[in-house]
Tab-separated table of C-alpha atoms in Angstrom:
chain	number	residue	atom	x	y	z
A	1	MET	CA	-46.293	42.834	-70.430
A	2	ALA	CA	-45.071	39.382	-69.462
A	3	PRO	CA	-44.060	36.719	-72.005
A	4	GLU	CA	-46.745	36.052	-74.599
A	5	ASN	CA	-45.876	32.451	-75.363
A	6	SER	CA	-44.447	29.327	-73.819
A	7	THR	CA	-40.897	29.733	-75.097
A	8	LEU	CA	-39.823	30.709	-71.561
A	9	GLN	CA	-39.638	28.125	-68.826
A	10	GLN	CA	-41.913	27.965	-65.823
A	11	SER	CA	-40.635	30.172	-63.025
A	12	GLU	CA	-39.189	28.064	-60.210
A	13	ARG	CA	-40.348	30.608	-57.647
A	14	THR	CA	-43.971	30.655	-58.748
A	15	ALA	CA	-43.878	26.866	-58.980
A	16	ARG	CA	-42.711	26.767	-55.361
A	17	LEU	CA	-45.508	29.128	-54.360
A	18	THR	CA	-48.004	26.810	-56.028
A	19	ALA	CA	-46.462	23.806	-54.282
A	20	GLU	CA	-47.029	25.535	-50.930
A	21	GLY	CA	-50.761	25.641	-51.643
A	22	VAL	CA	-51.154	29.179	-52.967
A	23	ALA	CA	-53.266	29.574	-56.102
A	24	ILE	CA	-51.755	32.316	-58.285
A	25	TRP	CA	-54.283	34.540	-60.000
A	26	LEU	CA	-53.713	37.534	-62.258
A	27	ASP	CA	-55.393	40.771	-61.206
A	28	ASP	CA	-55.857	42.083	-64.747
A	29	LEU	CA	-57.588	41.348	-68.038
A	30	SER	CA	-57.722	42.999	-71.448
A	31	ARG	CA	-58.497	42.087	-75.041
A	32	ASP	CA	-54.788	42.352	-75.860
A	33	ARG	CA	-53.877	39.808	-73.190
A	34	ILE	CA	-56.307	37.376	-74.754
A	35	THR	CA	-55.556	37.842	-78.444
A	36	SER	CA	-51.767	38.073	-78.062
A	37	GLY	CA	-51.523	34.783	-76.198
A	38	ASN	CA	-50.189	36.596	-73.136
A	39	LEU	CA	-52.753	35.147	-70.739
A	40	ALA	CA	-52.170	31.630	-72.005
A	41	GLY	CA	-48.428	32.223	-71.647
A	42	LEU	CA	-48.815	33.315	-68.031
A	43	VAL	CA	-50.743	30.143	-67.291
A	44	GLU	CA	-47.837	28.094	-68.599
A	45	THR	CA	-44.832	30.088	-67.402
A	46	ARG	CA	-46.078	31.746	-64.219
A	47	GLY	CA	-48.522	29.194	-62.882
A	48	VAL	CA	-51.515	31.515	-63.205
A	49	VAL	CA	-54.713	29.581	-62.496
A	50	GLY	CA	-57.280	32.376	-62.278
A	51	VAL	CA	-58.111	35.956	-63.240
A	52	THR	CA	-59.816	38.770	-61.371
A	53	THR	CA	-61.283	41.904	-62.920
A	54	ASN	CA	-63.025	45.024	-61.667
A	55	PRO	CA	-64.409	48.239	-63.199
A	56	THR	CA	-61.035	49.987	-62.844
A	57	ILE	CA	-59.264	47.244	-64.806
A	58	PHE	CA	-61.803	47.347	-67.640
A	59	ALA	CA	-61.826	51.147	-67.749
A	60	GLY	CA	-58.047	51.112	-68.207
A	61	ALA	CA	-58.188	48.381	-70.845
A	62	LEU	CA	-60.791	50.129	-72.985
A	63	ALA	CA	-59.027	53.483	-72.744
A	64	GLN	CA	-55.891	52.119	-74.438
A	65	GLY	CA	-55.443	51.406	-78.108
A	66	SER	CA	-58.031	50.180	-80.608
A	67	SER	CA	-58.478	46.549	-79.561
A	68	TYR	CA	-62.185	47.013	-78.936
A	69	ASP	CA	-63.052	49.064	-82.020
A	70	GLU	CA	-64.217	46.137	-84.144
A	71	GLN	CA	-66.647	44.929	-81.513
A	72	LEU	CA	-67.868	48.462	-80.862
A	73	ARG	CA	-68.700	48.876	-84.558
A	74	GLY	CA	-70.864	45.788	-84.338
A	75	LEU	CA	-72.610	47.187	-81.298
A	76	GLU	CA	-73.602	50.496	-82.907
A	77	ALA	CA	-77.011	49.441	-84.158
A	78	PRO	CA	-78.185	47.468	-81.124
A	79	VAL	CA	-77.223	50.118	-78.600
A	80	ALA	CA	-78.247	53.227	-80.513
A	81	GLY	CA	-80.536	55.124	-78.174
A	82	ALA	CA	-80.392	52.324	-75.616
A	83	ASP	CA	-78.845	51.997	-72.177
A	84	PRO	CA	-75.041	52.319	-72.552
A	85	ASP	CA	-74.677	49.744	-69.773
A	86	ASP	CA	-75.690	47.110	-72.323
A	87	ALA	CA	-72.678	47.989	-74.458
A	88	VAL	CA	-70.384	47.776	-71.440
A	89	TRP	CA	-71.656	44.325	-70.538
A	90	ALA	CA	-71.331	43.166	-74.145
A	91	VAL	CA	-67.674	44.194	-74.200
A	92	THR	CA	-66.669	43.021	-70.733
A	93	THR	CA	-68.506	39.699	-70.818
A	94	HIS	CA	-66.823	38.958	-74.157
A	95	ASP	CA	-63.373	39.261	-72.560
A	96	VAL	CA	-64.374	37.288	-69.495
A	97	ARG	CA	-65.902	34.533	-71.631
A	98	GLU	CA	-62.725	34.249	-73.698
A	99	ALA	CA	-60.584	34.164	-70.547
A	100	CYS	CA	-62.839	31.450	-69.114
A	101	ASP	CA	-62.206	29.371	-72.227
A	102	ILE	CA	-58.431	29.825	-71.924
A	103	LEU	CA	-58.560	28.697	-68.299
A	104	ARG	CA	-61.072	25.892	-68.827
A	105	PRO	CA	-58.365	23.176	-68.864
A	106	VAL	CA	-57.244	24.373	-65.419
A	107	TYR	CA	-60.832	24.283	-64.197
A	108	ASP	CA	-61.272	20.730	-65.445
A	109	ALA	CA	-57.913	19.554	-64.087
A	110	THR	CA	-58.603	20.958	-60.596
A	111	GLY	CA	-62.167	19.712	-60.349
A	112	GLY	CA	-63.531	23.243	-60.552
A	113	VAL	CA	-61.396	24.686	-57.766
A	114	ASP	CA	-59.320	26.950	-60.014
A	115	GLY	CA	-59.431	28.062	-63.631
A	116	ARG	CA	-61.861	30.768	-62.573
A	117	VAL	CA	-62.433	34.257	-63.991
A	118	SER	CA	-64.294	36.972	-62.076
A	119	ILE	CA	-66.594	39.711	-63.313
A	120	GLU	CA	-68.006	42.341	-60.978
A	121	VAL	CA	-71.597	43.491	-60.707
A	122	ASP	CA	-72.360	47.169	-61.251
A	123	PRO	CA	-70.814	48.840	-58.165
A	124	ARG	CA	-73.670	51.331	-58.080
A	125	LEU	CA	-75.797	48.449	-56.763
A	126	ALA	CA	-73.548	47.815	-53.751
A	127	ARG	CA	-76.302	48.927	-51.345
A	128	ASP	CA	-79.075	47.125	-53.248
A	129	ALA	CA	-79.236	43.416	-52.380
A	130	GLU	CA	-82.076	42.560	-54.748
A	131	GLY	CA	-80.567	44.493	-57.659
A	132	THR	CA	-77.178	42.872	-57.099
A	133	ALA	CA	-78.623	39.343	-56.972
A	134	THR	CA	-80.670	39.979	-60.119
A	135	LEU	CA	-77.649	41.288	-62.022
A	136	ALA	CA	-75.529	38.377	-60.783
A	137	GLU	CA	-77.971	35.933	-62.369
A	138	ARG	CA	-77.990	37.956	-65.583
A	139	LEU	CA	-74.192	37.994	-65.827
A	140	TRP	CA	-74.024	34.277	-65.062
A	141	THR	CA	-76.341	33.680	-68.021
A	142	LEU	CA	-74.561	36.160	-70.320
A	143	VAL	CA	-71.099	34.684	-69.837
A	144	ASP	CA	-72.470	31.145	-69.785
A	145	ARG	CA	-69.333	29.453	-68.484
A	146	PRO	CA	-69.135	27.147	-65.443
A	147	ASN	CA	-65.753	28.586	-64.392
A	148	LEU	CA	-67.109	32.092	-63.837
A	149	TYR	CA	-67.166	33.936	-60.521
A	150	ILE	CA	-69.573	36.822	-59.958
A	151	LYS	CA	-67.931	39.503	-57.802
A	152	ILE	CA	-70.173	41.000	-55.143
A	153	PRO	CA	-68.966	43.719	-52.726
A	154	ALA	CA	-69.028	42.732	-49.064
A	155	THR	CA	-71.299	45.549	-47.931
A	156	VAL	CA	-73.947	44.840	-45.316
A	157	GLU	CA	-76.518	44.754	-48.117
A	158	GLY	CA	-74.199	42.617	-50.203
A	159	LEU	CA	-74.309	39.844	-47.606
A	160	ASP	CA	-77.926	39.066	-48.481
A	161	ALA	CA	-77.082	39.185	-52.191
A	162	ILE	CA	-74.249	36.686	-51.619
A	163	THR	CA	-76.627	34.254	-49.918
A	164	ARG	CA	-79.245	34.610	-52.656
A	165	THR	CA	-76.693	34.144	-55.425
A	166	VAL	CA	-75.032	31.090	-53.900
A	167	ALA	CA	-78.448	29.585	-53.118
A	168	ALA	CA	-79.212	29.861	-56.850
A	169	GLY	CA	-76.157	27.728	-57.618
A	170	ILE	CA	-73.958	30.599	-58.795
A	171	SER	CA	-70.293	30.867	-57.804
A	172	VAL	CA	-69.257	34.072	-56.069
A	173	ASN	CA	-66.102	36.112	-55.468
A	174	VAL	CA	-66.847	38.357	-52.490
A	175	THR	CA	-64.802	41.533	-52.847
A	176	LEU	CA	-63.792	44.574	-50.783
A	177	ILE	CA	-63.351	42.771	-47.449
A	178	PHE	CA	-61.186	44.715	-45.021
A	179	SER	CA	-62.187	43.654	-41.505
A	180	LEU	CA	-62.287	40.358	-39.627
A	181	GLU	CA	-65.832	41.071	-38.490
A	182	ARG	CA	-67.102	41.533	-42.040
A	183	TYR	CA	-65.149	38.489	-43.184
A	184	SER	CA	-66.943	36.359	-40.584
A	185	ALA	CA	-70.261	37.708	-41.869
A	186	VAL	CA	-69.225	36.851	-45.451
A	187	ILE	CA	-68.455	33.277	-44.414
A	188	ASP	CA	-71.881	33.031	-42.783
A	189	ALA	CA	-73.544	34.378	-45.934
A	190	TYR	CA	-71.781	31.755	-48.056
A	191	LEU	CA	-72.624	28.889	-45.732
A	192	THR	CA	-76.255	30.023	-45.530
A	193	GLY	CA	-76.462	30.123	-49.319
A	194	LEU	CA	-75.020	26.615	-49.562
A	195	GLU	CA	-77.461	25.321	-46.948
A	196	GLN	CA	-80.367	26.788	-48.907
A	197	ALA	CA	-79.040	25.281	-52.131
A	198	VAL	CA	-78.721	21.849	-50.521
A	199	ALA	CA	-82.250	22.147	-49.122
A	200	ALA	CA	-83.491	22.972	-52.641
A	201	GLY	CA	-81.857	19.848	-54.007
A	202	LEU	CA	-79.131	21.608	-56.003
A	203	ASP	CA	-75.743	20.042	-56.703
A	204	VAL	CA	-73.370	22.245	-54.716
A	205	SER	CA	-70.172	20.475	-55.746
A	206	ARG	CA	-69.435	23.056	-58.449
A	207	VAL	CA	-70.601	26.110	-56.519
A	208	GLY	CA	-67.362	27.802	-55.573
A	209	SER	CA	-66.393	30.955	-53.740
A	210	VAL	CA	-63.434	33.058	-52.710
A	211	ALA	CA	-63.424	35.866	-50.171
A	212	SER	CA	-61.233	38.747	-51.360
A	213	PHE	CA	-59.503	40.162	-48.297
A	214	PHE	CA	-57.725	43.428	-49.184
A	215	VAL	CA	-54.193	43.922	-47.925
A	216	SER	CA	-52.027	46.850	-49.075
A	217	ARG	CA	-54.771	49.454	-48.724
A	218	VAL	CA	-54.904	48.670	-45.003
A	219	ASP	CA	-51.206	49.398	-44.571
A	220	ALA	CA	-51.434	52.582	-46.624
A	221	ALA	CA	-54.147	53.923	-44.318
A	222	VAL	CA	-52.710	52.680	-41.018
A	223	ASP	CA	-49.139	53.725	-41.855
A	224	ALA	CA	-50.331	57.280	-42.417
A	225	ALA	CA	-51.856	57.335	-38.931
A	226	LEU	CA	-48.711	55.810	-37.423
A	227	ASP	CA	-46.534	58.409	-39.124
A	228	GLU	CA	-48.616	61.184	-37.606
A	229	MET	CA	-47.804	59.827	-34.143
A	230	GLY	CA	-44.098	60.046	-34.783
A	231	THR	CA	-43.119	57.637	-31.986
A	232	ASP	CA	-40.725	54.700	-32.134
A	233	GLU	CA	-43.471	52.327	-31.083
A	234	ALA	CA	-45.717	53.569	-33.892
A	235	ALA	CA	-42.885	53.332	-36.403
A	236	GLY	CA	-42.343	49.714	-35.376
A	237	LEU	CA	-45.815	48.783	-36.651
A	238	ARG	CA	-45.362	50.207	-40.158
A	239	GLY	CA	-45.994	47.563	-42.804
A	240	LYS	CA	-47.158	44.964	-40.280
A	241	VAL	CA	-50.831	45.612	-39.659
A	242	ALA	CA	-52.233	44.531	-43.033
A	243	ILE	CA	-50.334	41.259	-42.910
A	244	ALA	CA	-51.436	40.623	-39.323
A	245	ASN	CA	-55.047	41.360	-40.286
A	246	ALA	CA	-54.891	38.932	-43.207
A	247	ARG	CA	-53.187	36.241	-41.161
A	248	LEU	CA	-55.945	36.378	-38.565
A	249	ALA	CA	-58.486	36.092	-41.385
A	250	TYR	CA	-56.811	32.824	-42.335
A	251	GLY	CA	-57.234	31.748	-38.728
A	252	VAL	CA	-60.963	32.431	-39.027
A	253	HIS	CA	-60.979	30.327	-42.207
A	254	LEU	CA	-59.313	27.412	-40.402
A	255	ASP	CA	-61.815	27.661	-37.545
A	256	THR	CA	-64.657	27.529	-40.071
A	257	LEU	CA	-63.312	24.370	-41.684
A	258	ALA	CA	-63.071	22.734	-38.261
A	259	GLY	CA	-66.691	23.531	-37.388
A	260	ASP	CA	-69.665	21.172	-37.542
A	261	ARG	CA	-71.606	23.494	-39.818
A	262	TRP	CA	-68.967	23.265	-42.536
A	263	LYS	CA	-68.455	19.526	-42.056
A	264	ALA	CA	-72.141	18.928	-42.788
A	265	LEU	CA	-71.902	20.954	-45.991
A	266	ALA	CA	-68.714	19.171	-47.009
A	267	GLU	CA	-70.530	15.852	-46.684
A	268	ALA	CA	-73.126	17.263	-49.104
A	269	GLY	CA	-70.333	17.931	-51.628
A	270	ALA	CA	-69.704	21.627	-50.979
A	271	THR	CA	-66.294	23.218	-51.526
A	272	PRO	CA	-64.632	25.638	-49.079
A	273	GLN	CA	-64.689	29.378	-49.624
A	274	ARG	CA	-60.979	30.178	-49.896
A	275	PRO	CA	-59.399	33.381	-48.607
A	276	LEU	CA	-58.098	35.447	-51.520
A	277	TRP	CA	-55.433	38.071	-50.877
A	278	ALA	CA	-56.284	41.120	-52.981
A	279	SER	CA	-54.621	44.516	-53.309
A	280	THR	CA	-51.226	42.809	-53.150
A	281	GLY	CA	-49.256	45.403	-55.102
A	282	VAL	CA	-46.956	47.223	-52.664
A	283	LYS	CA	-47.819	50.908	-52.378
A	284	ASP	CA	-44.867	51.995	-50.218
A	285	PRO	CA	-41.547	51.794	-52.120
A	286	GLN	CA	-39.755	51.212	-48.808
A	287	TYR	CA	-41.272	47.740	-48.626
A	288	PRO	CA	-40.140	44.683	-50.634
A	289	ASP	CA	-42.204	44.432	-53.806
A	290	THR	CA	-43.132	40.834	-52.960
A	291	LEU	CA	-44.151	41.578	-49.347
A	292	TYR	CA	-47.845	40.730	-49.645
A	293	VAL	CA	-47.070	37.449	-51.361
A	294	THR	CA	-44.186	35.939	-49.429
A	295	GLU	CA	-45.658	36.874	-46.035
A	296	LEU	CA	-49.077	35.383	-46.807
A	297	VAL	CA	-48.257	31.818	-47.818
A	298	ALA	CA	-50.389	28.961	-46.505
A	299	PRO	CA	-52.278	25.981	-47.919
A	300	GLY	CA	-55.629	26.710	-49.522
A	301	VAL	CA	-55.341	30.430	-50.234
A	302	VAL	CA	-55.447	32.502	-53.409
A	303	ASN	CA	-53.212	35.473	-54.166
A	304	THR	CA	-54.342	37.674	-57.039
A	305	MET	CA	-51.472	39.846	-58.245
A	306	PRO	CA	-51.008	42.743	-60.630
A	307	GLU	CA	-48.527	41.807	-63.313
A	308	ALA	CA	-45.657	43.782	-61.790
A	309	THR	CA	-46.012	41.857	-58.522
A	310	LEU	CA	-46.293	38.540	-60.340
A	311	GLU	CA	-43.100	39.225	-62.264
A	312	ALA	CA	-41.323	40.331	-59.080
A	313	VAL	CA	-42.220	37.047	-57.417
A	314	ALA	CA	-41.079	35.089	-60.461
A	315	ASP	CA	-37.783	36.992	-60.498
A	316	HIS	CA	-36.757	37.214	-56.853
A	317	GLY	CA	-39.557	36.109	-54.528
A	318	THR	CA	-38.321	34.057	-51.580
A	319	ILE	CA	-40.818	31.339	-50.711
A	320	THR	CA	-40.032	29.753	-47.335
A	321	GLY	CA	-43.155	27.719	-46.647
A	322	ASP	CA	-46.163	28.558	-44.484
A	323	THR	CA	-45.722	32.132	-43.233
A	324	ILE	CA	-49.210	32.471	-41.743
A	325	THR	CA	-50.040	29.649	-39.354
A	326	PRO	CA	-46.848	29.908	-37.228
A	327	ALA	CA	-47.368	33.674	-36.931
A	328	LEU	CA	-50.965	33.837	-35.681
A	329	ASP	CA	-49.998	34.759	-32.114
A	330	GLU	CA	-47.669	37.462	-33.416
A	331	ALA	CA	-50.513	38.793	-35.594
A	332	ARG	CA	-52.810	39.079	-32.578
A	333	ALA	CA	-50.121	40.921	-30.658
A	334	THR	CA	-49.638	43.351	-33.537
A	335	LEU	CA	-53.312	44.321	-33.595
A	336	GLU	CA	-53.381	44.607	-29.806
A	337	THR	CA	-50.451	47.013	-29.939
A	338	LEU	CA	-52.202	49.047	-32.629
A	339	ASP	CA	-55.288	49.287	-30.448
A	340	SER	CA	-53.177	50.346	-27.463
A	341	LEU	CA	-51.872	53.252	-29.531
A	342	GLY	CA	-55.420	54.497	-29.970
A	343	ILE	CA	-55.805	53.627	-33.652
A	344	SER	CA	-59.120	51.943	-34.376
A	345	LEU	CA	-58.671	49.378	-37.116
A	346	GLY	CA	-62.452	49.109	-37.321
A	347	GLU	CA	-62.764	52.785	-38.219
A	348	VAL	CA	-59.962	52.436	-40.772
A	349	THR	CA	-61.538	49.445	-42.501
A	350	GLU	CA	-64.986	51.061	-42.539
A	351	ARG	CA	-63.505	54.082	-44.302
A	352	LEU	CA	-61.617	51.858	-46.742
A	353	GLU	CA	-64.833	50.095	-47.725
A	354	GLU	CA	-66.505	53.416	-48.511
A	355	GLU	CA	-63.471	54.635	-50.452
A	356	GLY	CA	-63.249	51.360	-52.364
A	357	LEU	CA	-66.868	51.585	-53.444
A	358	GLU	CA	-66.445	55.220	-54.485
A	359	LYS	CA	-63.402	54.322	-56.599
A	360	PHE	CA	-65.259	51.521	-58.357
A	361	VAL	CA	-68.273	53.745	-59.054
A	362	THR	CA	-65.926	56.383	-60.493
A	363	SER	CA	-64.269	53.732	-62.657
A	364	TRP	CA	-67.682	52.500	-63.806
A	365	THR	CA	-68.582	56.018	-64.871
A	366	GLU	CA	-65.290	56.252	-66.758
A	367	LEU	CA	-65.977	52.891	-68.358
A	368	LEU	CA	-69.386	54.033	-69.580
A	369	ALA	CA	-67.847	57.217	-70.980
A	370	THR	CA	-65.055	55.294	-72.732
A	371	VAL	CA	-67.505	52.918	-74.383
A	372	THR	CA	-69.755	55.791	-75.424
A	373	ASP	CA	-66.782	57.615	-76.930
A	374	GLY	CA	-65.690	54.428	-78.659
A	375	LEU	CA	-69.101	53.985	-80.229
A	376	SER	CA	-68.970	57.562	-81.522
A	377	ARG	CA	-65.433	57.093	-82.843
A	378	THR	CA	-66.160	53.881	-84.714
A	379	ARG	CA	-69.383	55.348	-86.103
A	380	ALA	CA	-67.560	58.348	-87.593
């Protein structure tokens, strides 16, 4: 775990990344990070200005040690014979609320742009727009912090839930985006929600959003297909497709900001939905461990990193300025070459969405089991 206090100096490399317009978020949260002062230390020494969570992160946190035992003891009576989901939300919203409080000064200092903490809706509702929107409102009320983001998967059904949630004045982190087509639909869902909120007379100045565009999982899937081809041309695309895909997503973001639809919302006080690079931990040891950070630098983006990636950037990341905008033509050429090889990126990203949802549902099941076991253990 990274330094727990502020005795270490701010990393020059992460400071440079921040100066280039990249918001550094931590892709992890646990009770230990909060109580030990680790999260506060990362804010000071690594420039962390946000936190993302998901069911897998919470399942891992609750499975380790005894940090949650005291709270679980207090939950025994209320949850006895009740829905175990209630116990899960009690535990996870507690951590998110505490993290929101730690990051509140960042939220205030940035006018609500950063200092955000995300909590994900039940992934079993990913195909249920109404259920997702209802749970989003419940979580917003439970955490009761203005610097919260509700994470909603970018399924087709999730698009309607995003619009409903934003229209209600609730900030959203749209997760599990893999394709440019779905990303464009996510942007439309956000803008539609803002337009409905403005029409209803709501103050949209503090309604924020990020769109979590997944990176390393794309390379892992595409590289496997390229390896099966076994040609020099295929080998030349290894480790390039995910970055090209993300860079073109940034191009879509820039086009949105230049459009009349967004300009009208900006005049009403709305804030842009920033691209967030997710799944930035390198999965192939042949690649530099900072690859999905240093190659995706541009103003107005977020990069949420697992701790190992964050520490790698702080130690030896080479930040050379904007690595996206000058490379947009190259990114288009990369995807055209992939298509010419007969690999459908659309089919790959569709499969990745399904696999991502399955993994989160599995983690949710594990989370429920861990909490149930914890209740039994603390009751004994």
